[in-house]
Coordinates of C-alpha atoms (C1' of nucleotides) in Angstrom, one line a residue:
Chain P
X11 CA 11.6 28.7 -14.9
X12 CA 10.0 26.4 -12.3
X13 CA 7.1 26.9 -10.1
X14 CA 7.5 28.4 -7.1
X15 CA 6.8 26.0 -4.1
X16 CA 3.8 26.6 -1.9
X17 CA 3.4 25.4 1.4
X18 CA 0.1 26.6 4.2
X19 CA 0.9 26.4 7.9
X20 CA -1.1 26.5 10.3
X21 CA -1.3 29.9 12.2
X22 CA -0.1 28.7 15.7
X23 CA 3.2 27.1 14.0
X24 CA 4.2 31.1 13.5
X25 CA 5.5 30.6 17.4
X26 CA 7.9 28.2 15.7
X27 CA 11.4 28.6 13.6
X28 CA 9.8 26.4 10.7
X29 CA 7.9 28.9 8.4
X30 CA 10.5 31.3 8.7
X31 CA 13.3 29.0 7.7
X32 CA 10.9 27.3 4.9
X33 CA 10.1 30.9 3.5
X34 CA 14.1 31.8 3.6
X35 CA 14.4 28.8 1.6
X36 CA 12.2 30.2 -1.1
X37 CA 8.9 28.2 -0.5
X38 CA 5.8 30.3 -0.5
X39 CA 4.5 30.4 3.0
X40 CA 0.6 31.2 3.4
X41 CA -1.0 31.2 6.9
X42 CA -4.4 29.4 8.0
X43 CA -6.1 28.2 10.9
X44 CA -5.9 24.0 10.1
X45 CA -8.5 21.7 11.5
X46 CA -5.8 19.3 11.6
X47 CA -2.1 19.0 10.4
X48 CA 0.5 22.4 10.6
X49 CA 1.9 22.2 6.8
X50 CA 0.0 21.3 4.2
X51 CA 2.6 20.2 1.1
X52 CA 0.3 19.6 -1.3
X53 CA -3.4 18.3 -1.8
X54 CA -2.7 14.7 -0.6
X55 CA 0.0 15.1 1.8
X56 CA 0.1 17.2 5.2
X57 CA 2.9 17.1 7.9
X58 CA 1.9 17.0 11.7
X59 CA 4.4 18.6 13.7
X60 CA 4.9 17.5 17.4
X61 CA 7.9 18.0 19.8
X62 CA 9.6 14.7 20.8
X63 CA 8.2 15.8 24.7
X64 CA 4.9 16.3 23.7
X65 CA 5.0 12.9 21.8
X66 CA 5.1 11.1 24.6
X67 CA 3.1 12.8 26.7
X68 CA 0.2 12.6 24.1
X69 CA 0.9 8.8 24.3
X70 CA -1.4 8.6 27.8
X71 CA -3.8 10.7 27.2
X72 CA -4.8 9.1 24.4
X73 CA -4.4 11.9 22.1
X74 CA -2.1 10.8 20.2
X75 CA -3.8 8.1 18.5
X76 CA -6.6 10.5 17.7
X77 CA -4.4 12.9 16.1
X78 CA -3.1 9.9 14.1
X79 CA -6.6 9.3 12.6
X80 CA -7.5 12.7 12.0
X81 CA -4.4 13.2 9.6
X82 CA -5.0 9.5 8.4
X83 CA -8.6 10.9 7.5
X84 CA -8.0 13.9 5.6
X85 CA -4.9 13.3 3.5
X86 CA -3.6 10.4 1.9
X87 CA -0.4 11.0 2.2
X88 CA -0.1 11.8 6.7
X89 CA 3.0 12.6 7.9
X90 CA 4.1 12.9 11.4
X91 CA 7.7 14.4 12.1
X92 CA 8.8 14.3 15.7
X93 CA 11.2 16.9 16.4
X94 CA 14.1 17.2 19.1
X95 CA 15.9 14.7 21.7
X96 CA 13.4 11.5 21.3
X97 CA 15.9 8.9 22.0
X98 CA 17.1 10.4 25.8
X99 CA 13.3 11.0 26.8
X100 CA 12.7 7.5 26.0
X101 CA 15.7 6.3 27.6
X102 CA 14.5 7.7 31.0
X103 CA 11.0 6.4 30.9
X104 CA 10.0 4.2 32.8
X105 CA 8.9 1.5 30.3
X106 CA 10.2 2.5 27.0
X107 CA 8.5 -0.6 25.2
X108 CA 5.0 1.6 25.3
X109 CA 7.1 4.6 23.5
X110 CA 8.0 1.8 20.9
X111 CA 4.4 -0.1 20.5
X112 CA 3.0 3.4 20.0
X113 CA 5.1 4.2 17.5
X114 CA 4.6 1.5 15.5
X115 CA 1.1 1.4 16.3
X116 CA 0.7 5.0 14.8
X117 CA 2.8 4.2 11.5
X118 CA 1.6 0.8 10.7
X119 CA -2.0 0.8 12.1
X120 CA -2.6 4.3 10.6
X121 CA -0.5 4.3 8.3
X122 CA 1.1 7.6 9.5
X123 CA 4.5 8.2 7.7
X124 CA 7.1 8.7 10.7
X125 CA 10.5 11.1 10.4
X126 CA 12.2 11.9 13.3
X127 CA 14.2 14.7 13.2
X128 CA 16.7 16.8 15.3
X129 CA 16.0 20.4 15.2
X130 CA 13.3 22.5 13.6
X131 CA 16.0 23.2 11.1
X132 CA 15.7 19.7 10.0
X133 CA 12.1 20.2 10.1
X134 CA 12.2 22.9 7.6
X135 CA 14.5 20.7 5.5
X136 CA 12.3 17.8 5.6
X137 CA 9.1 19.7 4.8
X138 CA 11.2 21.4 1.9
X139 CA 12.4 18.1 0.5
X140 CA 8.2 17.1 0.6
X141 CA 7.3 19.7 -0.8
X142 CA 9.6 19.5 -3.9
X143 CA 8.5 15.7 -3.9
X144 CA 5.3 16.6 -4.1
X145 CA 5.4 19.3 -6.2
X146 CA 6.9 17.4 -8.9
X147 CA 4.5 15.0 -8.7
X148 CA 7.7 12.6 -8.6
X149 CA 7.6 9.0 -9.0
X150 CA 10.5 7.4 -7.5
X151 CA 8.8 4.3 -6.1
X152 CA 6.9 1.4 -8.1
X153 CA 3.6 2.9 -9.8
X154 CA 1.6 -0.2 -8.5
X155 CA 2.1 2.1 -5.0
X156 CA -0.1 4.5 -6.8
X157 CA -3.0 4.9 -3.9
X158 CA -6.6 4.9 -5.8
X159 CA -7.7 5.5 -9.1
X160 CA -11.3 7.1 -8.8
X161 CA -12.2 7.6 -12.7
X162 CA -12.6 6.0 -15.8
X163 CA -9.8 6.9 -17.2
X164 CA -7.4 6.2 -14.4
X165 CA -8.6 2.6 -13.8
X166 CA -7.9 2.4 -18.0
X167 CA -4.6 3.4 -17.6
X168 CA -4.0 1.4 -14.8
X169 CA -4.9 -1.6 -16.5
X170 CA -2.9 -0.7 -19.4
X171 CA -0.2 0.0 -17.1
X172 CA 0.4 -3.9 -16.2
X173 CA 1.5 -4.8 -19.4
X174 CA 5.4 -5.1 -19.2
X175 CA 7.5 -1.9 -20.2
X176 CA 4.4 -0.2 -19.7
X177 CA 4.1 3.1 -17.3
X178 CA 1.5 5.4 -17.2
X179 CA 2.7 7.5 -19.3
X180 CA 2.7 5.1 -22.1
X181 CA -0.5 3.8 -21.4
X182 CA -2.2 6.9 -22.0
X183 CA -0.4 7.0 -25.5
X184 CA -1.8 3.3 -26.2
X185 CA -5.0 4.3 -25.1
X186 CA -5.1 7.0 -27.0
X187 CA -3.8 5.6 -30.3
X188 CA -6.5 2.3 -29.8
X189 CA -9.3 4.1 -28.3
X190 CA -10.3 1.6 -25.4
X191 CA -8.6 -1.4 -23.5
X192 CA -10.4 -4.4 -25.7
X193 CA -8.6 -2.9 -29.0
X194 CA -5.4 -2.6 -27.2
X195 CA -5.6 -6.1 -25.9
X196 CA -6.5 -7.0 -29.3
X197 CA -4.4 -5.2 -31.2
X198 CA -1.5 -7.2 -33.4
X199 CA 2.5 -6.9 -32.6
X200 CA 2.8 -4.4 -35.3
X201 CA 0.1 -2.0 -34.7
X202 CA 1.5 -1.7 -30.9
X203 CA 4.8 -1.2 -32.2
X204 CA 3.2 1.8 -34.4
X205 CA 2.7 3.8 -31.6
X206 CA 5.7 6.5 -30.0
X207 CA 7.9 4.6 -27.6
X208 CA 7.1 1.3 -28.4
X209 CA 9.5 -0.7 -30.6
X210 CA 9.4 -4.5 -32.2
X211 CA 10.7 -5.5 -28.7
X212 CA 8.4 -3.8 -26.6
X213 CA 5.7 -5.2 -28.8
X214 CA 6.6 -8.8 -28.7
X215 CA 7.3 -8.8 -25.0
X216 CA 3.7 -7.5 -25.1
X217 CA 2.0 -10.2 -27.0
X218 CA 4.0 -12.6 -25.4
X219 CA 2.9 -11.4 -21.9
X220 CA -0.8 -11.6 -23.6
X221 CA -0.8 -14.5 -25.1
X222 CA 1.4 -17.0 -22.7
X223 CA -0.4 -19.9 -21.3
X224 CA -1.6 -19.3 -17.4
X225 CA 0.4 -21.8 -15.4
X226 CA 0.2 -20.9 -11.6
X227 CA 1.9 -24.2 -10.7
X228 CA 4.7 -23.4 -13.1
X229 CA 8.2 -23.4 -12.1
X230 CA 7.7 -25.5 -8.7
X231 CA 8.3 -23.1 -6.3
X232 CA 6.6 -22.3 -3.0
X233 CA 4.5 -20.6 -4.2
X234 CA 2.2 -23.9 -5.4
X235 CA 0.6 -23.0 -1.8
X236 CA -1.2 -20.5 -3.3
X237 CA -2.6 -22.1 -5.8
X238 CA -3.6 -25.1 -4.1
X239 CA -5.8 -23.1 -1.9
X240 CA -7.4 -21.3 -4.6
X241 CA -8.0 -24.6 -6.6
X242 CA -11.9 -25.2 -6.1
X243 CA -12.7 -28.7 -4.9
X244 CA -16.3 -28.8 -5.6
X245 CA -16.0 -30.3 -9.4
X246 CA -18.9 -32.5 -10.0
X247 CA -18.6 -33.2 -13.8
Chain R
X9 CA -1.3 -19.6 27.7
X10 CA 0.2 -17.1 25.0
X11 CA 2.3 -18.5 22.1
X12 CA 6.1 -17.7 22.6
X13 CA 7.0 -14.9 20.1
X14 CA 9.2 -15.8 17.4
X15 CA 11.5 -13.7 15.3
X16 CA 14.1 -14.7 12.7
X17 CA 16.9 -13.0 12.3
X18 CA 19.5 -12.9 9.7
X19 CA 22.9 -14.0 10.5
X20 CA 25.1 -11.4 9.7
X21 CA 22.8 -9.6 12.8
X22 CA 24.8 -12.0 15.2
X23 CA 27.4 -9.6 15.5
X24 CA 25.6 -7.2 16.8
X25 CA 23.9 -7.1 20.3
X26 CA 19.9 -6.8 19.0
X27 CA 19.3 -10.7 18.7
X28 CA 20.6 -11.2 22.3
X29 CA 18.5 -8.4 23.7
X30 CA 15.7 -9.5 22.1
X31 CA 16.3 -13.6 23.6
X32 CA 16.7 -11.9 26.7
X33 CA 13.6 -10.2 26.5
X34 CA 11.9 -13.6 26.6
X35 CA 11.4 -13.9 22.3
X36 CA 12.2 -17.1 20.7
X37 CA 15.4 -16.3 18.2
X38 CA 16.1 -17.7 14.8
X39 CA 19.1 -17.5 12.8
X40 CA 18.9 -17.8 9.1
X41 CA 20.8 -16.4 6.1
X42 CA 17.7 -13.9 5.1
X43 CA 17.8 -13.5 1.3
X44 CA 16.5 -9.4 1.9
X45 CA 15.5 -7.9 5.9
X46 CA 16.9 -8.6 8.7
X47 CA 14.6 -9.6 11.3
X48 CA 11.6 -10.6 10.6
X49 CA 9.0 -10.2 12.5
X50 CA 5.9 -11.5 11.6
X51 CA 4.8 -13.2 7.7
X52 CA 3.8 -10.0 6.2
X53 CA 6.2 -7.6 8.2
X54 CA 10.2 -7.4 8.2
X55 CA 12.7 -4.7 9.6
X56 CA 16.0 -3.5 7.8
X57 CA 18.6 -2.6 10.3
X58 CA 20.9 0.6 8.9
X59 CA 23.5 2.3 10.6
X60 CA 23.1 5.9 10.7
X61 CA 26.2 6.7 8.5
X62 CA 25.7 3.5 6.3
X63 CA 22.2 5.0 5.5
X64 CA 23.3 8.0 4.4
X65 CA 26.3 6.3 2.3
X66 CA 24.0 4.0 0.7
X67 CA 21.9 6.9 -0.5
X68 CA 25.0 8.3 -2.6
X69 CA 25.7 4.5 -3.9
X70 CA 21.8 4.2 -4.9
X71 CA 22.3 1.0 -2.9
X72 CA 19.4 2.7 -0.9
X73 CA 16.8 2.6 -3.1
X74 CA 17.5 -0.9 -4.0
X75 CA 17.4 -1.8 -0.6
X76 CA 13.9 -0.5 -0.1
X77 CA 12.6 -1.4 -3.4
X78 CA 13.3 -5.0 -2.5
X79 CA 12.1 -5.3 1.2
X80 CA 8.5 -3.6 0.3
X81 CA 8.4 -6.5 -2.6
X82 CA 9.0 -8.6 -0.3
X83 CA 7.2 -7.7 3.0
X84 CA 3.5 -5.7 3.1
X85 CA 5.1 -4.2 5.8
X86 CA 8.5 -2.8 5.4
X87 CA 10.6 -1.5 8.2
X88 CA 13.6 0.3 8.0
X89 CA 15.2 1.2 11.4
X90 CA 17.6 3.8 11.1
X91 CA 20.3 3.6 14.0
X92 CA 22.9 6.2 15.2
X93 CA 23.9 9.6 15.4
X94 CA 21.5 10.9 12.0
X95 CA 21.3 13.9 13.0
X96 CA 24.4 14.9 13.9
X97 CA 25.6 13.2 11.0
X98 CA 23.4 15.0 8.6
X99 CA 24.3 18.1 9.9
X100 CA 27.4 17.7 9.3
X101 CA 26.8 17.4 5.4
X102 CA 27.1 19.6 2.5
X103 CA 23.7 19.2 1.3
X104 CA 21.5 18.2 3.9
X105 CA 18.4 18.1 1.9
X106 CA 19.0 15.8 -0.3
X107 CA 19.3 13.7 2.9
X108 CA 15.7 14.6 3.6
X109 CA 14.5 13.9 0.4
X110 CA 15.9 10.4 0.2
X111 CA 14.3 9.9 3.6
X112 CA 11.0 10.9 1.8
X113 CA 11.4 8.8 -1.1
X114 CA 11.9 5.8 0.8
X115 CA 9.1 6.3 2.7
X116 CA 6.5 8.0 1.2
X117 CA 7.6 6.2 -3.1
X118 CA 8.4 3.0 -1.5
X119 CA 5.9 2.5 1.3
X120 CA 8.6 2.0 3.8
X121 CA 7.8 2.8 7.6
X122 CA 10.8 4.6 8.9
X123 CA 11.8 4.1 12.4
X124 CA 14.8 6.1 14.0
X125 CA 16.3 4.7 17.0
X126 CA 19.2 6.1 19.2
X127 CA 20.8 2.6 20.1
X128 CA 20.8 -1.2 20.0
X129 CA 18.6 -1.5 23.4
X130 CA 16.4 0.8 21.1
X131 CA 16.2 -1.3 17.8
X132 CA 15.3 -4.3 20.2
X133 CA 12.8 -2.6 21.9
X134 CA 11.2 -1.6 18.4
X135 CA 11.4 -4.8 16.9
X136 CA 9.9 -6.2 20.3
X137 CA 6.9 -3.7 19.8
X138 CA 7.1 -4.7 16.8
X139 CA 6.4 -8.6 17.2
X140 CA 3.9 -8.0 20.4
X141 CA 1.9 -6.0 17.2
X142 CA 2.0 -8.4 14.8
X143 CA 1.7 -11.6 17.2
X144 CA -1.8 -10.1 18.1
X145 CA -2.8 -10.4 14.7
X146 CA -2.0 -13.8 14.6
X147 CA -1.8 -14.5 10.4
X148 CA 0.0 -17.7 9.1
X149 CA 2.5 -18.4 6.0
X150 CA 5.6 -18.5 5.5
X151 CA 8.5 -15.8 7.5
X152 CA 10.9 -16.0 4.4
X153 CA 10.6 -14.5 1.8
X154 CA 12.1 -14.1 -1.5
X155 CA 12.9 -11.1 -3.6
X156 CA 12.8 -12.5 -6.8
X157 CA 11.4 -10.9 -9.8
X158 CA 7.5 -11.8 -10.0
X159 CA 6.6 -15.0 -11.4
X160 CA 4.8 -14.7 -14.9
X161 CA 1.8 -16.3 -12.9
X162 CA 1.4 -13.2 -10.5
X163 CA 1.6 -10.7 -13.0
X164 CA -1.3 -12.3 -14.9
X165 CA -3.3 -12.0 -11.9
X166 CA -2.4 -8.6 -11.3
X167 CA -3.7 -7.5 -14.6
X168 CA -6.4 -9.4 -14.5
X169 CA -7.5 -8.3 -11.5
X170 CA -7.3 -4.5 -12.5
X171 CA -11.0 -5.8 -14.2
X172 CA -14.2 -3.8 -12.0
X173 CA -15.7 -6.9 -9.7
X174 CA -12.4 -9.0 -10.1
X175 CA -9.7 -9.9 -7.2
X176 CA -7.0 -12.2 -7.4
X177 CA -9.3 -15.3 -6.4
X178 CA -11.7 -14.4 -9.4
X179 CA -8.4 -13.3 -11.9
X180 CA -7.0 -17.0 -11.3
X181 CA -10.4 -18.7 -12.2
X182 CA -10.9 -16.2 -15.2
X183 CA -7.2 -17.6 -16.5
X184 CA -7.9 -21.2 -15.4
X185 CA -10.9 -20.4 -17.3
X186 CA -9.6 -18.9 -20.5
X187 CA -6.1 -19.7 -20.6
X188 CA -4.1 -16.6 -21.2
X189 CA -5.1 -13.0 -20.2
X190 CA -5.6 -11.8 -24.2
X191 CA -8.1 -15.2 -24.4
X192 CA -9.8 -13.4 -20.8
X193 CA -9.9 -10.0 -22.7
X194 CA -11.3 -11.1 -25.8
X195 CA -14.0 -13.2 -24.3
X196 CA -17.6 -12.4 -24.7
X197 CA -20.0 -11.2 -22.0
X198 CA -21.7 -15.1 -22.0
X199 CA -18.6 -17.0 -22.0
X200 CA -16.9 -14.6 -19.1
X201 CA -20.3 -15.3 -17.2
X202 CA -20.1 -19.0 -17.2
X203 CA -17.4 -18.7 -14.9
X204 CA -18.0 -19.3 -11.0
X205 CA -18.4 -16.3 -9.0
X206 CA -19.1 -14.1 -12.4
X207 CA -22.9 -13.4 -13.0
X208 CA -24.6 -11.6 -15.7
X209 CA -24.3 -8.1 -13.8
X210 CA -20.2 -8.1 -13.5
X211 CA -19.5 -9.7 -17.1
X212 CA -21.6 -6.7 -18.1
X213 CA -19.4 -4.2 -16.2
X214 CA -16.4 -5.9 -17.2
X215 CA -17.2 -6.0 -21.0
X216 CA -18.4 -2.1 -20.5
X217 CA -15.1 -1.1 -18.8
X218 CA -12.9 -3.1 -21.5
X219 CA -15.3 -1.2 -24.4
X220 CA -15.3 2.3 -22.9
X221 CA -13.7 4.6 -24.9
X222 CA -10.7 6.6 -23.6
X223 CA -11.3 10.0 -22.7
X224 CA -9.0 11.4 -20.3
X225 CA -10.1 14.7 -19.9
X226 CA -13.6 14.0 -19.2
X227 CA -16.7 14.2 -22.1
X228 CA -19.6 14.8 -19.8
X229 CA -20.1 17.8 -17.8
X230 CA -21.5 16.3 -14.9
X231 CA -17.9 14.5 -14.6
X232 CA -15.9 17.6 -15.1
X233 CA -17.9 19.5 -12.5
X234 CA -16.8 16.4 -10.1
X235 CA -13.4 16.1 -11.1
X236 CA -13.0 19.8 -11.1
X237 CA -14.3 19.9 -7.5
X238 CA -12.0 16.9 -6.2
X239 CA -8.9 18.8 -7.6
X240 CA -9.7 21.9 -5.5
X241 CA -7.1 22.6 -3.9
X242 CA -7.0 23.2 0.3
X243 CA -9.6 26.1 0.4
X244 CA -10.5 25.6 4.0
X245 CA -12.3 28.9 4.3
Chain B
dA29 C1' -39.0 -25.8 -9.8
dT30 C1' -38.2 -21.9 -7.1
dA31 C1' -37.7 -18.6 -3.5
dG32 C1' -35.1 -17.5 0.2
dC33 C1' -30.8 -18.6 3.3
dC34 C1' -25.7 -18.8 3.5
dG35 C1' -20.9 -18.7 2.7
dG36 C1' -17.1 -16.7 -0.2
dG37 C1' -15.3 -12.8 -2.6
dT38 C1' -14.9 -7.6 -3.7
dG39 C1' -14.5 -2.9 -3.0
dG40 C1' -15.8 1.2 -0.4
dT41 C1' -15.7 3.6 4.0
dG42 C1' -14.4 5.3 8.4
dA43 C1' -11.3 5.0 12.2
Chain C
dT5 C1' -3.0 1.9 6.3
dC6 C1' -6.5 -1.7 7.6
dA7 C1' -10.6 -3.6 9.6
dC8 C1' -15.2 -3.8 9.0
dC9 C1' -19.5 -3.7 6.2
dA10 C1' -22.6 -4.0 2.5
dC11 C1' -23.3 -6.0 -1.8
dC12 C1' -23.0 -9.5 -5.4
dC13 C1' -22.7 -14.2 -6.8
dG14 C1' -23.9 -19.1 -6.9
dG15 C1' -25.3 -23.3 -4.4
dC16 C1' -28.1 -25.5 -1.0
dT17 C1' -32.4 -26.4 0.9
dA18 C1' -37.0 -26.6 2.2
dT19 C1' -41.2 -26.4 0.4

DNA sequence: ATAGCCGGGTGGTGA
DNA sequence: TCACCACCCGGCTAT
């Protein structure tokens, strides 16, 4: 049996469709008066919502980019749906290029995630599908994307994590079997291999990775810039 | 006198009307054959122009995924500018929600900013905002870039720079230094300190963090007390 | 020789 | 997200 998905909305977002829909979906709806965002999907992640109309409006007053940084501030995951006929309010503007530069001035400067959807019913559905995403704690991305890790333990795994066919899940198992990151970088192709989830091959492509010779120039490729730049000048043997 | 803005487009874009809407909007237009995105905007920043209904076919294909995996590899910022009728489209599906939750995935696991626009003029007008932005910022390098698999050299780096105290310009000395990462982790606090930009205090914190023993779930009480109050859920009260 | 600037590099913070 | 700041490091310099 799986958890059932909770979701808090803010207490003026009852005028809307959203909640009802979301609850009629089976999410868990609780009410409270947010300081900023109108769903809150999980710990890291809340959802402003804001009608296509009032978008643009909030673009000259200035608003806007204020509501950006207050969502920006308190989660790490912001999200920012607009909701209803975007594209036609745009086309009738006078200069549509502001609509554009504010846009991507909200998702790339505060790195606001932007949906833009059609109805509140696709509202609900996208704040559903977030929910479930972050409910499950899924991982469909890259873990490098994996925003900050704060203790010990996370920075270990982390570190474990760059080894090839690593993840964090087997990480914590080498950690645990070797007892700190020195022992696991020191530890021989067969001990590695001991450990649940690793085989010979994983183990070799470890070592390998361990033990091969740093050569940024390498292969020849473009990226010798790089290491031009970072080659310090100053020897004075 | 402001620099001309320049934008490179891929060529299989010709066929469509958003490179000559953007050289009639005064921006300097490149053609190449771009190995992933297809305009790019800026060094770090490159847009991925998708159909409305050739987004949502590409989810069912899990071209999608590919698609975003390999422009956020690429490009520290990743644009994908979804084009069309979506909603109407998606309404018209069985499941829209899984709709929904591919548009989170892509943008929340893969870091991609999503952009929905209701027309060519549109896209142009985005990817016009989109160059002003970036222009401002003025960085150089190169505008192509490659999806390739990461060179050996850069994963090094990466785990070497995972170390407290240690970025990518201190992770290539430390291999320059030491020759391969398991040399680097093996080292001894003198020998890491020897190296420029290392002194006594961050070989110390490096050689505690690789000797700290893995405890995932917290030893002290002080640190349970803090993690226990940084996983408190939202009570706003 | 050494104590105090200064420029580069890192990581945390607030917008 | 990203730009700015404060701290750490090591070399230079002026005594």
């Amino acid at each position: 049996m799986r958890r059932i998905l909770r979701v808090v909305v803010d207490e003026r977002e009852k005028s809307s469709e959203v909640p009802r829909l979301l609850s009629s979906m089976g999410l868990l709806v609780e009410y409270r008066v947010l300081p900023v965002g109108d769903y809150v999907v999980s710990p890291r992640c809340a959802v402003e919502r804001k009608a296509a109309r009032d978008f643009l409006q909030s673009i000259y007053v200035g608003r806007l980019f204020d509501q950006a940084r207050r969502l920006s501030e308190a989660y790490d995951v912001p999200v920012m749906v607009v909701e209803g006929p975007l594209y036609e309010l745009i086309d009738e503007m006078e200069n549509p290029r502001s609509a554009w530069g504010a846009l991507a001035a909200v998702t790339i400067g505060f790195g606001v995630r932007l949906v833009m959807t059609g109805s509140q019913k696709q509202t609900a559905d996208l704040v559903y599908a977030l929910a479930l995403r972050e409910h499950r704690g899924e991982r469909r991305g890259p873990y490098v994307h994996h925003p900050r890790a704060r203790e010990l333990w996370e920075q270990q795994i982390r570190s474990a994590s760059t080894l090839p066919g690593v993840g964090p899940k087997l990480a914590d198992r080498l950690l645990r079997r070797f007892g700190s990151l020195r022992k696991l970088f020191t530890a021989s192709v067969a001990e590695v291999a001991m450990v649940e989830g690793v085989g010979r091959a994983r183990a070799e492509q470890i070592a390998k990775f361990l033990d091969a010779p740093y050569s940024p120039e390498g292969v020849g490729e473009a990226q010798k810039k790089l290491s031009i730049s970072l080659l310090d000048e100053g020897r004075k043997d």
